[in-house]
């Protein structure tokens, strides 16, 4: 595995080489080269925007097939709380959990249960670390990756606590090993995910040295399998749920912050809004905020590209479902919190730099500015880069050339043809 | 001269929706140029404060940023009303911002003091009725 992993891949035969994805990508990670979209892995933060925008459905998320369950003697499903927002008239999460067992899982462990514990740990951390205010949530792997590559001054604000799914995976494995006596590798911990960023987080985790998740299934693929099994489950529902209002609230924007039981927070969702907040935060425009919850997808996890339901409707469904639940059902037991913190340092990765040192970067930036002056400034995307400036940077990085700009090329051909006709008349 | 680059920005006057554009754009460039993150933070804060001052008091102006491997110099030039008493303006909490600006959350009288705090060198030249030039340097 290379250092950089992206869970988005291209179906080449479907890609028309249009400019929709290059224009939408918030980190300018995509170029059209030889008529096909190419992702620069270092720049990709797995936000899924290109998957959403592609009119030809050429962008696809990487995830595992349900077949992965066969690799293990004992499997545990970890449903994300956003899963409950996908179904109409769901009154009891146990129906979904029972159906997951009927689907072939030996056990289920709600991520929302672990989320309640993360909420509890976060409450302590935020209260005890005023010097880190505003603390920034780290449950969304896209946000963490974005901060790591673009906002070095904000790394110290990151909440150094495992994402609920990672804590859930560790707890589920421990529980399964105790219950079955099986060795670690015979137990499969499978996450039912709303987003592909969790696939990347599993392959190359940030903040923790490893994760206990063995596989990631797409919510949109599990959904049609669950529907008939849920109907069958209605008469013999097992009590498998371990979460209350706080845990299930994590599925939509504001849920994590709500679990901190403070009003002094900000919750923003949608990648462009997230970037704006981080820019402002870097300029120290916010005073006295305790906590900032950021979700790359509009609406929070319910807006993930692997979900089925409209995110705003899914949020309403979660609200209805939460209404009569107890505040929280899972609580921190002593000893657990030690293992719930990050154990790996998060370092700034300046992937966007133009040179090895400042001297080289200044020289290269000067060339970028000079080139940019020559381009028409239309940001038309015809060269395959999202903006004229991005093309200038590509040229300086040695991955494109000036005549990729169709306007420069047109002028060149124009000059060439008048030169030819001049030579012709001379004869 | 080799090894330096000058970035120039126009700051529109009175338009709060665009205040911060220049510092944000500079920040983006510095991140591509191997500049230490802490230096970027200081430069961006100082420049943002200066930019806001130009928007509030001077009906906009021009910012030139000269970047070299030794230092980053910001030169903010405006043709605004000028500063009558620079020493007084430098005092924390002193402000001449009108009430409508204060209701927007600006005008706390911390602009110039913060610019001084986050830079290594700051010089103000001002003539009433003519304009103001602020030069700030951050050493690398």
PDB file of N, CA, C and O in Angstrom, chain A residues 378-424:
ATOM      1  N   UNK A 378     -10.022  32.405 -18.171  1.00  0.00           N
ATOM      2  CA  UNK A 378     -11.419  31.967 -18.316  1.00  0.00           C
ATOM      3  C   UNK A 378     -11.754  30.794 -17.408  1.00  0.00           C
ATOM      4  O   UNK A 378     -12.911  30.487 -17.197  1.00  0.00           O
ATOM      5  N   UNK A 379     -10.735  30.121 -16.905  1.00  0.00           N
ATOM      6  CA  UNK A 379     -10.934  28.916 -16.094  1.00  0.00           C
ATOM      7  C   UNK A 379     -11.886  27.946 -16.792  1.00  0.00           C
ATOM      8  O   UNK A 379     -12.798  27.400 -16.167  1.00  0.00           O
ATOM      9  N   UNK A 380     -11.695  27.767 -18.093  1.00  0.00           N
ATOM     10  CA  UNK A 380     -12.653  26.996 -18.892  1.00  0.00           C
ATOM     11  C   UNK A 380     -12.529  25.490 -18.662  1.00  0.00           C
ATOM     12  O   UNK A 380     -13.462  24.740 -18.914  1.00  0.00           O
ATOM     13  N   UNK A 381     -11.386  25.048 -18.190  1.00  0.00           N
ATOM     14  CA  UNK A 381     -11.219  23.630 -17.905  1.00  0.00           C
ATOM     15  C   UNK A 381     -10.845  22.786 -19.115  1.00  0.00           C
ATOM     16  O   UNK A 381     -10.624  21.589 -18.990  1.00  0.00           O
ATOM     17  N   UNK A 382     -10.774  23.408 -20.300  1.00  0.00           N
ATOM     18  CA  UNK A 382     -10.495  22.628 -21.514  1.00  0.00           C
ATOM     19  C   UNK A 382      -9.118  21.967 -21.496  1.00  0.00           C
ATOM     20  O   UNK A 382      -8.896  20.959 -22.157  1.00  0.00           O
ATOM     21  N   UNK A 383      -8.192  22.553 -20.738  1.00  0.00           N
ATOM     22  CA  UNK A 383      -6.843  21.971 -20.649  1.00  0.00           C
ATOM     23  C   UNK A 383      -6.833  20.737 -19.748  1.00  0.00           C
ATOM     24  O   UNK A 383      -5.864  19.991 -19.700  1.00  0.00           O
ATOM     25  N   UNK A 384      -7.926  20.549 -18.977  1.00  0.00           N
ATOM     26  CA  UNK A 384      -7.971  19.418 -18.050  1.00  0.00           C
ATOM     27  C   UNK A 384      -7.725  19.809 -16.619  1.00  0.00           C
ATOM     28  O   UNK A 384      -7.905  19.018 -15.707  1.00  0.00           O
ATOM     29  N   UNK A 385      -7.292  21.069 -16.408  1.00  0.00           N
ATOM     30  CA  UNK A 385      -7.109  21.575 -15.042  1.00  0.00           C
ATOM     31  C   UNK A 385      -8.292  22.488 -14.708  1.00  0.00           C
ATOM     32  O   UNK A 385      -8.870  23.098 -15.595  1.00  0.00           O
ATOM     33  N   UNK A 386      -8.654  22.584 -13.420  1.00  0.00           N
ATOM     34  CA  UNK A 386      -9.866  23.327 -13.069  1.00  0.00           C
ATOM     35  C   UNK A 386      -9.762  24.838 -13.281  1.00  0.00           C
ATOM     36  O   UNK A 386     -10.774  25.493 -13.526  1.00  0.00           O
ATOM     37  N   UNK A 387      -8.557  25.409 -13.168  1.00  0.00           N
ATOM     38  CA  UNK A 387      -8.393  26.851 -13.354  1.00  0.00           C
ATOM     39  C   UNK A 387      -7.097  27.100 -14.124  1.00  0.00           C
ATOM     40  O   UNK A 387      -6.242  26.223 -14.219  1.00  0.00           O
ATOM     41  N   UNK A 388      -6.953  28.316 -14.649  1.00  0.00           N
ATOM     42  CA  UNK A 388      -5.722  28.694 -15.347  1.00  0.00           C
ATOM     43  C   UNK A 388      -4.537  28.584 -14.378  1.00  0.00           C
ATOM     44  O   UNK A 388      -3.461  28.114 -14.733  1.00  0.00           O
ATOM     45  N   UNK A 389      -4.763  29.010 -13.142  1.00  0.00           N
ATOM     46  CA  UNK A 389      -3.700  28.971 -12.140  1.00  0.00           C
ATOM     47  C   UNK A 389      -3.263  27.524 -11.864  1.00  0.00           C
ATOM     48  O   UNK A 389      -2.076  27.233 -11.739  1.00  0.00           O
ATOM     49  N   UNK A 390      -4.249  26.619 -11.809  1.00  0.00           N
ATOM     50  CA  UNK A 390      -3.934  25.208 -11.568  1.00  0.00           C
ATOM     51  C   UNK A 390      -3.102  24.645 -12.722  1.00  0.00           C
ATOM     52  O   UNK A 390      -2.185  23.850 -12.508  1.00  0.00           O
ATOM     53  N   UNK A 391      -3.413  25.086 -13.955  1.00  0.00           N
ATOM     54  CA  UNK A 391      -2.610  24.645 -15.101  1.00  0.00           C
ATOM     55  C   UNK A 391      -1.180  25.174 -14.962  1.00  0.00           C
ATOM     56  O   UNK A 391      -0.210  24.439 -15.184  1.00  0.00           O
ATOM     57  N   UNK A 392      -1.061  26.451 -14.572  1.00  0.00           N
ATOM     58  CA  UNK A 392       0.273  27.041 -14.381  1.00  0.00           C
ATOM     59  C   UNK A 392       1.066  26.225 -13.354  1.00  0.00           C
ATOM     60  O   UNK A 392       2.248  25.924 -13.552  1.00  0.00           O
ATOM     61  N   UNK A 393       0.412  25.834 -12.278  1.00  0.00           N
ATOM     62  CA  UNK A 393       1.092  25.026 -11.251  1.00  0.00           C
ATOM     63  C   UNK A 393       1.479  23.645 -11.790  1.00  0.00           C
ATOM     64  O   UNK A 393       2.557  23.138 -11.499  1.00  0.00           O
ATOM     65  N   UNK A 394       0.585  23.071 -12.591  1.00  0.00           N
ATOM     66  CA  UNK A 394       0.886  21.764 -13.191  1.00  0.00           C
ATOM     67  C   UNK A 394       2.112  21.846 -14.092  1.00  0.00           C
ATOM     68  O   UNK A 394       2.950  20.944 -14.100  1.00  0.00           O
ATOM     69  N   UNK A 395       2.203  22.930 -14.858  1.00  0.00           N
ATOM     70  CA  UNK A 395       3.346  23.101 -15.766  1.00  0.00           C
ATOM     71  C   UNK A 395       4.633  23.186 -14.945  1.00  0.00           C
ATOM     72  O   UNK A 395       5.626  22.528 -15.249  1.00  0.00           O
ATOM     73  N   UNK A 396       4.575  23.977 -13.861  1.00  0.00           N
ATOM     74  CA  UNK A 396       5.755  24.126 -13.001  1.00  0.00           C
ATOM     75  C   UNK A 396       6.109  22.792 -12.330  1.00  0.00           C
ATOM     76  O   UNK A 396       7.274  22.466 -12.153  1.00  0.00           O
ATOM     77  N   UNK A 397       5.098  22.015 -11.992  1.00  0.00           N
ATOM     78  CA  UNK A 397       5.353  20.693 -11.390  1.00  0.00           C
ATOM     79  C   UNK A 397       5.817  19.688 -12.447  1.00  0.00           C
ATOM     80  O   UNK A 397       6.172  18.556 -12.127  1.00  0.00           O
ATOM     81  N   UNK A 398       5.748  20.075 -13.726  1.00  0.00           N
ATOM     82  CA  UNK A 398       6.244  19.207 -14.800  1.00  0.00           C
ATOM     83  C   UNK A 398       5.242  18.163 -15.269  1.00  0.00           C
ATOM     84  O   UNK A 398       5.616  17.181 -15.889  1.00  0.00           O
ATOM     85  N   UNK A 399       3.946  18.375 -15.002  1.00  0.00           N
ATOM     86  CA  UNK A 399       2.961  17.374 -15.416  1.00  0.00           C
ATOM     87  C   UNK A 399       2.012  17.891 -16.503  1.00  0.00           C
ATOM     88  O   UNK A 399       1.039  17.237 -16.842  1.00  0.00           O
ATOM     89  N   UNK A 400       2.294  19.087 -17.022  1.00  0.00           N
ATOM     90  CA  UNK A 400       1.475  19.618 -18.123  1.00  0.00           C
ATOM     91  C   UNK A 400       2.340  20.578 -18.911  1.00  0.00           C
ATOM     92  O   UNK A 400       3.434  20.916 -18.473  1.00  0.00           O
ATOM     93  N   UNK A 401       1.888  21.002 -20.089  1.00  0.00           N
ATOM     94  CA  UNK A 401       2.636  22.031 -20.792  1.00  0.00           C
ATOM     95  C   UNK A 401       1.720  23.127 -21.311  1.00  0.00           C
ATOM     96  O   UNK A 401       0.508  22.970 -21.374  1.00  0.00           O
ATOM     97  N   UNK A 402       2.359  24.236 -21.666  1.00  0.00           N
ATOM     98  CA  UNK A 402       1.626  25.454 -21.982  1.00  0.00           C
ATOM     99  C   UNK A 402       0.566  25.255 -23.053  1.00  0.00           C
ATOM    100  O   UNK A 402      -0.495  25.847 -23.013  1.00  0.00           O
ATOM    101  N   UNK A 403       0.896  24.401 -24.055  1.00  0.00           N
ATOM    102  CA  UNK A 403      -0.037  24.249 -25.170  1.00  0.00           C
ATOM    103  C   UNK A 403      -1.215  23.335 -24.847  1.00  0.00           C
ATOM    104  O   UNK A 403      -2.050  23.065 -25.709  1.00  0.00           O
ATOM    105  N   UNK A 404      -1.301  22.902 -23.583  1.00  0.00           N
ATOM    106  CA  UNK A 404      -2.538  22.245 -23.148  1.00  0.00           C
ATOM    107  C   UNK A 404      -3.663  23.275 -23.107  1.00  0.00           C
ATOM    108  O   UNK A 404      -4.844  22.935 -23.154  1.00  0.00           O
ATOM    109  N   UNK A 405      -3.290  24.551 -22.994  1.00  0.00           N
ATOM    110  CA  UNK A 405      -4.280  25.645 -23.024  1.00  0.00           C
ATOM    111  C   UNK A 405      -4.705  25.838 -24.474  1.00  0.00           C
ATOM    112  O   UNK A 405      -3.896  26.198 -25.324  1.00  0.00           O
ATOM    113  N   UNK A 406      -6.000  25.630 -24.756  1.00  0.00           N
ATOM    114  CA  UNK A 406      -6.431  25.679 -26.156  1.00  0.00           C
ATOM    115  C   UNK A 406      -6.314  27.091 -26.737  1.00  0.00           C
ATOM    116  O   UNK A 406      -6.171  27.259 -27.931  1.00  0.00           O
ATOM    117  N   UNK A 407      -6.326  28.092 -25.882  1.00  0.00           N
ATOM    118  CA  UNK A 407      -6.208  29.473 -26.365  1.00  0.00           C
ATOM    119  C   UNK A 407      -4.774  29.765 -26.778  1.00  0.00           C
ATOM    120  O   UNK A 407      -4.529  30.404 -27.793  1.00  0.00           O
ATOM    121  N   UNK A 408      -3.824  29.268 -25.969  1.00  0.00           N
ATOM    122  CA  UNK A 408      -2.411  29.407 -26.313  1.00  0.00           C
ATOM    123  C   UNK A 408      -2.130  28.607 -27.604  1.00  0.00           C
ATOM    124  O   UNK A 408      -1.455  29.075 -28.507  1.00  0.00           O
ATOM    125  N   UNK A 409      -2.712  27.421 -27.672  1.00  0.00           N
ATOM    126  CA  UNK A 409      -2.512  26.555 -28.837  1.00  0.00           C
ATOM    127  C   UNK A 409      -3.065  27.208 -30.110  1.00  0.00           C
ATOM    128  O   UNK A 409      -2.438  27.205 -31.153  1.00  0.00           O
ATOM    129  N   UNK A 410      -4.256  27.833 -29.957  1.00  0.00           N
ATOM    130  CA  UNK A 410      -4.895  28.487 -31.101  1.00  0.00           C
ATOM    131  C   UNK A 410      -3.997  29.618 -31.619  1.00  0.00           C
ATOM    132  O   UNK A 410      -3.777  29.744 -32.814  1.00  0.00           O
ATOM    133  N   UNK A 411      -3.476  30.432 -30.678  1.00  0.00           N
ATOM    134  CA  UNK A 411      -2.576  31.520 -31.078  1.00  0.00           C
ATOM    135  C   UNK A 411      -1.342  30.973 -31.781  1.00  0.00           C
ATOM    136  O   UNK A 411      -0.870  31.538 -32.761  1.00  0.00           O
ATOM    137  N   UNK A 412      -0.835  29.873 -31.248  1.00  0.00           N
ATOM    138  CA  UNK A 412       0.362  29.250 -31.807  1.00  0.00           C
ATOM    139  C   UNK A 412       0.098  28.793 -33.242  1.00  0.00           C
ATOM    140  O   UNK A 412       0.876  29.078 -34.157  1.00  0.00           O
ATOM    141  N   UNK A 413      -1.044  28.140 -33.454  1.00  0.00           N
ATOM    142  CA  UNK A 413      -1.391  27.646 -34.795  1.00  0.00           C
ATOM    143  C   UNK A 413      -1.613  28.820 -35.746  1.00  0.00           C
ATOM    144  O   UNK A 413      -1.187  28.810 -36.896  1.00  0.00           O
ATOM    145  N   UNK A 414      -2.259  29.852 -35.214  1.00  0.00           N
ATOM    146  CA  UNK A 414      -2.509  31.061 -35.993  1.00  0.00           C
ATOM    147  C   UNK A 414      -1.186  31.663 -36.478  1.00  0.00           C
ATOM    148  O   UNK A 414      -1.029  31.985 -37.662  1.00  0.00           O
ATOM    149  N   UNK A 415      -0.241  31.800 -35.540  1.00  0.00           N
ATOM    150  CA  UNK A 415       1.080  32.355 -35.884  1.00  0.00           C
ATOM    151  C   UNK A 415       1.773  31.482 -36.925  1.00  0.00           C
ATOM    152  O   UNK A 415       2.333  31.966 -37.895  1.00  0.00           O
ATOM    153  N   UNK A 416       1.691  30.183 -36.673  1.00  0.00           N
ATOM    154  CA  UNK A 416       2.353  29.221 -37.564  1.00  0.00           C
ATOM    155  C   UNK A 416       1.803  29.313 -38.986  1.00  0.00           C
ATOM    156  O   UNK A 416       2.542  29.330 -39.959  1.00  0.00           O
ATOM    157  N   UNK A 417       0.442  29.418 -39.089  1.00  0.00           N
ATOM    158  CA  UNK A 417      -0.161  29.421 -40.424  1.00  0.00           C
ATOM    159  C   UNK A 417       0.141  30.732 -41.148  1.00  0.00           C
ATOM    160  O   UNK A 417       0.371  30.731 -42.366  1.00  0.00           O
ATOM    161  N   UNK A 418       0.176  31.858 -40.406  1.00  0.00           N
ATOM    162  CA  UNK A 418       0.517  33.103 -41.110  1.00  0.00           C
ATOM    163  C   UNK A 418       1.986  33.097 -41.532  1.00  0.00           C
ATOM    164  O   UNK A 418       2.347  33.641 -42.571  1.00  0.00           O
ATOM    165  N   UNK A 419       2.825  32.449 -40.714  1.00  0.00           N
ATOM    166  CA  UNK A 419       4.243  32.302 -41.069  1.00  0.00           C
ATOM    167  C   UNK A 419       4.374  31.486 -42.355  1.00  0.00           C
ATOM    168  O   UNK A 419       5.098  31.856 -43.278  1.00  0.00           O
ATOM    169  N   UNK A 420       3.571  30.406 -42.414  1.00  0.00           N
ATOM    170  CA  UNK A 420       3.617  29.534 -43.594  1.00  0.00           C
ATOM    171  C   UNK A 420       3.169  30.267 -44.851  1.00  0.00           C
ATOM    172  O   UNK A 420       3.792  30.164 -45.904  1.00  0.00           O
ATOM    173  N   UNK A 421       2.060  31.030 -44.705  1.00  0.00           N
ATOM    174  CA  UNK A 421       1.559  31.723 -45.890  1.00  0.00           C
ATOM    175  C   UNK A 421       2.528  32.826 -46.319  1.00  0.00           C
ATOM    176  O   UNK A 421       2.652  33.138 -47.500  1.00  0.00           O
ATOM    177  N   UNK A 422       3.260  33.419 -45.331  1.00  0.00           N
ATOM    178  CA  UNK A 422       4.261  34.426 -45.648  1.00  0.00           C
ATOM    179  C   UNK A 422       5.381  33.791 -46.484  1.00  0.00           C
ATOM    180  O   UNK A 422       5.800  34.329 -47.507  1.00  0.00           O
ATOM    181  N   UNK A 423       5.805  32.597 -46.020  1.00  0.00           N
ATOM    182  CA  UNK A 423       6.856  31.879 -46.747  1.00  0.00           C
ATOM    183  C   UNK A 423       6.375  31.511 -48.155  1.00  0.00           C
ATOM    184  O   UNK A 423       7.116  31.561 -49.119  1.00  0.00           O
ATOM    185  N   UNK A 424       5.080  31.157 -48.220  1.00  0.00           N
ATOM    186  CA  UNK A 424       4.489  30.728 -49.467  1.00  0.00           C
ATOM    187  C   UNK A 424       4.480  31.867 -50.496  1.00  0.00           C
ATOM    188  O   UNK A 424       4.836  31.681 -51.654  1.00  0.00           O
TER     189      UNK A 424
END
